[in-house]
PDB file of C-alpha atoms in Angstrom:
ATOM      1  CA  MET A  13       0.000   0.000   0.000  1.00 59.00           C
ATOM      2  CA  THR A  14       1.443   3.356  -0.982  1.00 59.00           C
ATOM      3  CA  THR A  15       0.514   6.675   0.516  1.00 62.00           C
ATOM      4  CA  LYS A  16       0.630   9.887  -1.377  1.00 63.00           C
ATOM      5  CA  THR A  17       2.070  12.852   0.473  1.00 63.00           C
ATOM      6  CA  THR A  18       1.199  16.300  -0.701  1.00 64.00           C
ATOM      7  CA  GLN A  19       3.586  19.182  -0.242  1.00 70.00           C
ATOM      8  CA  ILE A  20       1.935  22.390   0.913  1.00 64.00           C
ATOM      9  CA  SER A  21       3.229  25.461  -0.843  1.00 70.00           C
ATOM     10  CA  PRO A  22       4.766  28.200   1.337  1.00 70.00           C
ATOM     11  CA  VAL A  23       1.978  30.572   0.270  1.00 67.00           C
ATOM     12  CA  LEU A  24      -0.753  28.137   1.296  1.00 60.00           C
ATOM     13  CA  SER A  25       1.062  27.336   4.522  1.00 62.00           C
ATOM     14  CA  GLY A  26       1.197  31.052   5.339  1.00 64.00           C
ATOM     15  CA  LEU A  27      -2.513  31.439   4.620  1.00 61.00           C
ATOM     16  CA  LEU A  28      -3.390  28.468   6.789  1.00 62.00           C
ATOM     17  CA  HIS A  29      -1.470  30.057   9.639  1.00 71.00           C
ATOM     18  CA  GLU A  30      -2.970  33.515   9.049  1.00 89.00           C
ATOM     19  CA  PHE A  31      -6.634  32.439   8.891  1.00 94.00           C
ATOM     20  CA  LEU A  32      -8.721  30.470  11.401  1.00 95.00           C
ATOM     21  CA  ASP A  33     -11.895  28.510  10.716  1.00 95.00           C
ATOM     22  CA  ASP A  34     -14.843  28.264  13.139  1.00 96.00           C
ATOM     23  CA  ARG A  35     -13.357  25.241  14.883  1.00 96.00           C
ATOM     24  CA  ALA A  36      -9.972  26.886  15.487  1.00 96.00           C
ATOM     25  CA  LEU A  37     -11.673  30.083  16.663  1.00 96.00           C
ATOM     26  CA  ALA A  38     -13.851  28.106  19.066  1.00 97.00           C
ATOM     27  CA  VAL A  39     -10.832  26.312  20.503  1.00 96.00           C
ATOM     28  CA  LEU A  40      -8.917  29.568  20.893  1.00 95.00           C
ATOM     29  CA  LEU A  41     -11.821  31.348  22.626  1.00 95.00           C
ATOM     30  CA  ASN A  42     -12.951  28.254  24.550  1.00 96.00           C
ATOM     31  CA  ILE A  43     -16.488  28.470  23.142  1.00 96.00           C
ATOM     32  CA  SER A  44     -18.800  26.049  21.366  1.00 97.00           C
ATOM     33  CA  GLU A  45     -18.009  25.345  17.706  1.00 95.00           C
ATOM     34  CA  LYS A  46     -21.528  26.542  16.847  1.00 97.00           C
ATOM     35  CA  THR A  47     -21.105  29.941  18.499  1.00 97.00           C
ATOM     36  CA  PRO A  48     -19.172  31.699  15.680  1.00 97.00           C
ATOM     37  CA  ALA A  49     -21.928  30.757  13.195  1.00 96.00           C
ATOM     38  CA  GLN A  50     -24.564  32.073  15.610  1.00 97.00           C
ATOM     39  CA  TRP A  51     -22.619  35.326  15.987  1.00 96.00           C
ATOM     40  CA  ARG A  52     -22.513  35.738  12.193  1.00 96.00           C
ATOM     41  CA  PHE A  53     -26.227  34.961  11.847  1.00 96.00           C
ATOM     42  CA  THR A  54     -27.278  37.463  14.520  1.00 96.00           C
ATOM     43  CA  GLY A  55     -24.685  40.073  13.545  1.00 95.00           C
ATOM     44  CA  LYS A  56     -23.161  39.990  17.018  1.00 94.00           C
ATOM     45  CA  PHE A  57     -19.527  41.161  17.048  1.00 93.00           C
ATOM     46  CA  THR A  58     -19.607  41.861  13.297  1.00 90.00           C
ATOM     47  CA  ASP A  59     -17.684  45.110  13.751  1.00 92.00           C
ATOM     48  CA  GLU A  60     -15.326  43.706  16.380  1.00 94.00           C
ATOM     49  CA  LEU A  61     -14.617  40.369  14.697  1.00 95.00           C
ATOM     50  CA  PRO A  62     -14.751  40.627  10.899  1.00 96.00           C
ATOM     51  CA  PHE A  63     -14.705  37.458   8.819  1.00 95.00           C
ATOM     52  CA  TYR A  64     -13.855  36.505   5.257  1.00 94.00           C
ATOM     53  CA  LYS A  65     -15.778  34.231   2.912  1.00 93.00           C
ATOM     54  CA  PHE A  66     -13.899  32.143   0.394  1.00 89.00           C
ATOM     55  CA  GLY A  67     -16.752  30.468  -1.439  1.00 91.00           C
ATOM     56  CA  ARG A  68     -18.702  28.775   1.338  1.00 92.00           C
ATOM     57  CA  CYS A  69     -15.723  28.733   3.700  1.00 93.00           C
ATOM     58  CA  VAL A  70     -15.685  31.314   6.478  1.00 95.00           C
ATOM     59  CA  ARG A  71     -12.339  32.345   7.923  1.00 96.00           C
ATOM     60  CA  TYR A  72     -11.116  34.791  10.545  1.00 96.00           C
ATOM     61  CA  ARG A  73      -7.802  36.568  10.266  1.00 96.00           C
ATOM     62  CA  ARG A  74      -5.600  35.740  13.258  1.00 95.00           C
ATOM     63  CA  GLU A  75      -4.722  39.430  13.668  1.00 95.00           C
ATOM     64  CA  ASP A  76      -8.432  40.338  13.921  1.00 96.00           C
ATOM     65  CA  VAL A  77      -9.023  37.583  16.480  1.00 96.00           C
ATOM     66  CA  GLU A  78      -6.136  38.829  18.622  1.00 95.00           C
ATOM     67  CA  ALA A  79      -7.539  42.389  18.459  1.00 95.00           C
ATOM     68  CA  PHE A  80     -10.992  41.033  19.413  1.00 95.00           C
ATOM     69  CA  ILE A  81      -9.522  39.263  22.424  1.00 94.00           C
ATOM     70  CA  GLU A  82      -7.731  42.435  23.525  1.00 92.00           C
ATOM     71  CA  LYS A  83     -10.919  44.541  23.126  1.00 92.00           C
ATOM     72  CA  SER A  84     -12.838  42.005  25.204  1.00 91.00           C
ATOM     73  CA  ARG A  85     -10.493  42.310  28.172  1.00 89.00           C
ATOM     74  CA  VAL A  86     -12.088  43.768  31.297  1.00 91.00           C
ATOM     75  CA  GLY A  87      -9.902  45.372  33.965  1.00 87.00           C
ATOM     76  CA  GLY A  88      -6.276  44.694  34.754  1.00 80.00           C
ATOM     77  CA  ILE A  89      -3.195  46.423  33.467  1.00 75.00           C
ATOM     78  CA  ASN A  90      -2.578  46.738  29.755  1.00 68.00           C
ATOM     79  CA  MET A  91       0.974  45.515  29.258  1.00 66.00           C
ATOM     80  CA  ALA A  92       1.394  47.794  26.212  1.00 65.00           C
ATOM     81  CA  GLU A  93       0.802  50.813  28.481  1.00 67.00           C
ATOM     82  CA  VAL A  94       3.362  49.627  31.034  1.00 66.00           C
ATOM     83  CA  GLU A  95       6.279  49.558  28.584  1.00 65.00           C
TER      84      GLU A  95
END
């Protein structure tokens, strides 16, 4: 039995690292996998957490997710202000 291995191009590898799907977003935010779809449907967090559609695939840019997490922080000291 032979297995075929596919090489991922550097461009595709970079895109896979830059964009998150619903499952990866859910894992990162520790929420249900269905929650991002519900947020899109209701329009909740549309301004704070923009998404991209590639055909039927929905993806979130990692940079936008990190900004969303930072905006969602309540209290504490902002480490960027300390430096």
